Amino acid sequence: MDFMSLVYQLIDLRSFSNLWYWIALAFTWSRASHWILGVPWDMVQRARRIGGQAELDFQMMLRANLNRIGYISSVAGTAAVAIAAALLTTLAMLGFGYGVEFCQALFLIVFPMALVGLMSLRMARWIDASGIEGAALHRALNWHRIRVQAIGLISIFITAMWGMLQNLNISVLH
């Protein structure tokens, strides 16, 4: 095996047969389930378990992120939705309409993450409006995390099934 064939294998755009794609998919969902509304999950657990200063630190970080999410959605929400919709439509059309595997792979990561983003925005607005604190807030964030993990699980399953189908189709044709 020469150097150039090794390089081509590393940057292969056939995403579903590329190890880097699966590493990126796992990293994306691991990160999404660890950072809930911009707060690391270990900080939520520490605040629930220890209280005191850990709870105050958690509350301050969550408040800062809720304010940031609220500001961004009020200032650039419409433009962000329009750009995201255009990007998702483009990826879906190129991927599934024209058969571009790289776009299929990106869509299968970006679309569920867009759902998580919308869900997080809704949760941030609900927390802001309801003013919940303490144990009720911890429970709400725990349920939000479980929903994020459920979307991730379903997404990984669908991506794996679609990827296997693509790899079987390509290996049969070549």
XYZ file of C-alpha atoms in Angstrom:
174
model
C 0.000 0.000 0.000
C 1.562 3.286 -1.058
C 1.233 6.625 0.719
C -1.330 8.145 -1.668
C -3.767 5.239 -1.365
C -3.506 5.560 2.423
C -4.280 9.287 2.179
C -7.271 8.601 -0.107
C -8.604 6.052 2.358
C -8.316 8.558 5.211
C -10.253 11.266 3.347
C -12.654 8.971 1.533
C -15.952 10.783 0.884
C -17.885 7.524 1.035
C -18.918 8.442 4.529
C -20.690 5.324 5.732
C -17.628 3.143 5.157
C -15.288 5.662 6.758
C -14.284 5.205 10.396
C -13.949 8.980 10.841
C -17.639 9.474 10.114
C -18.659 7.037 12.844
C -16.236 8.651 15.294
C -17.736 12.070 14.475
C -21.271 10.699 14.923
C -20.416 9.197 18.326
C -18.640 12.387 19.404
C -21.578 14.555 18.324
C -24.120 12.604 20.349
C -21.822 12.188 23.312
C -21.339 15.937 23.428
C -25.034 16.659 22.910
C -26.027 14.491 25.862
C -23.286 15.887 28.111
C -23.946 19.604 27.540
C -27.570 20.277 28.462
C -28.537 23.907 27.704
C -24.850 24.781 27.775
C -24.256 23.285 31.217
C -22.120 20.160 31.607
C -24.094 17.252 33.044
C -21.552 16.589 35.809
C -22.209 20.123 37.079
C -25.959 19.412 37.262
C -25.293 16.185 39.165
C -22.850 17.859 41.550
C -25.346 20.643 42.241
C -28.083 18.107 42.954
C -25.837 15.955 45.151
C -23.831 18.559 47.080
C -25.880 21.762 46.919
C -24.389 24.931 48.407
C -21.723 26.545 46.252
C -22.063 23.845 43.570
C -25.774 24.717 43.264
C -24.989 28.442 43.035
C -22.361 27.822 40.341
C -24.833 25.683 38.414
C -27.592 28.309 38.711
C -25.237 31.081 37.513
C -24.016 29.078 34.530
C -27.532 28.024 33.580
C -28.837 31.591 33.895
C -26.023 32.896 31.684
C -26.802 30.271 29.035
C -30.564 30.860 29.228
C -29.974 34.586 28.711
C -27.635 33.848 25.799
C -30.115 31.453 24.148
C -32.956 33.922 24.638
C -30.972 36.812 23.187
C -29.779 34.859 20.153
C -33.274 33.539 19.422
C -34.825 37.000 19.678
C -32.176 38.726 17.556
C -31.350 36.110 14.943
C -34.047 33.450 15.375
C -35.850 33.995 12.087
C -32.638 34.154 10.067
C -31.256 31.076 11.834
C -34.413 29.084 11.084
C -34.348 30.175 7.422
C -30.661 29.278 7.015
C -31.102 25.947 8.826
C -34.141 25.077 6.709
C -32.253 25.929 3.502
C -29.228 23.886 4.614
C -31.328 20.882 5.618
C -33.345 21.030 2.397
C -30.163 21.263 0.324
C -28.566 18.326 2.142
C -31.736 16.227 1.823
C -32.145 16.974 -1.884
C -28.491 16.389 -2.748
C -28.256 13.339 -0.515
C -31.482 11.492 -1.084
C -32.635 13.068 -4.347
C -29.313 12.935 -6.198
C -27.649 10.139 -4.227
C -24.658 12.062 -2.858
C -23.558 9.877 0.058
C -21.617 12.650 1.801
C -24.767 14.809 1.934
C -26.799 11.864 3.224
C -24.265 11.389 6.003
C -24.287 15.081 6.944
C -28.084 15.193 6.898
C -28.273 12.188 9.222
C -26.185 14.117 11.768
C -27.500 17.655 11.250
C -31.258 16.978 11.099
C -31.543 15.269 14.514
C -29.249 17.917 16.000
C -31.624 20.571 14.647
C -34.448 18.798 16.480
C -32.357 18.831 19.664
C -31.694 22.541 19.121
C -35.399 23.298 18.814
C -36.141 21.173 21.850
C -33.429 22.977 23.823
C -34.784 26.368 22.792
C -38.250 25.345 23.933
C -36.865 24.048 27.252
C -34.859 27.227 27.796
C -37.921 29.386 27.222
C -40.015 27.188 29.526
C -37.438 27.363 32.341
C -37.175 31.112 31.878
C -40.949 31.611 31.927
C -41.731 29.226 34.798
C -38.857 30.283 37.047
C -38.399 26.782 38.475
C -35.443 26.103 40.754
C -33.911 23.397 42.873
C -35.128 19.813 42.578
C -37.805 20.677 39.993
C -35.166 22.271 37.754
C -32.882 19.250 38.126
C -35.763 16.928 37.182
C -36.644 19.074 34.157
C -33.036 19.014 32.937
C -32.850 15.267 33.571
C -35.954 14.672 31.416
C -34.559 16.980 28.748
C -31.326 14.973 28.745
C -33.258 11.707 28.454
C -35.141 13.087 25.439
C -31.853 14.205 23.846
C -30.403 10.740 24.418
C -33.533 9.122 22.941
C -33.229 11.234 19.798
C -29.535 10.315 19.668
C -30.279 6.608 20.040
C -32.905 6.669 17.297
C -30.626 8.763 15.091
C -27.658 6.434 15.511
C -29.863 3.412 14.794
C -31.318 4.949 11.616
C -27.874 6.119 10.499
C -26.382 2.666 11.094
C -29.175 0.957 9.156
C -28.937 3.419 6.276
C -25.142 3.185 6.274
C -25.228 -0.613 6.161
C -27.712 -0.486 3.298
C -25.485 1.937 1.384
C -22.377 -0.186 1.994
C -24.167 -3.350 0.895
C -25.474 -1.673 -2.267
C -22.077 -0.278 -3.187
C -20.183 -3.503 -2.475
C -22.651 -5.500 -4.595
C -22.348 -3.086 -7.522
C -18.550 -3.002 -7.555
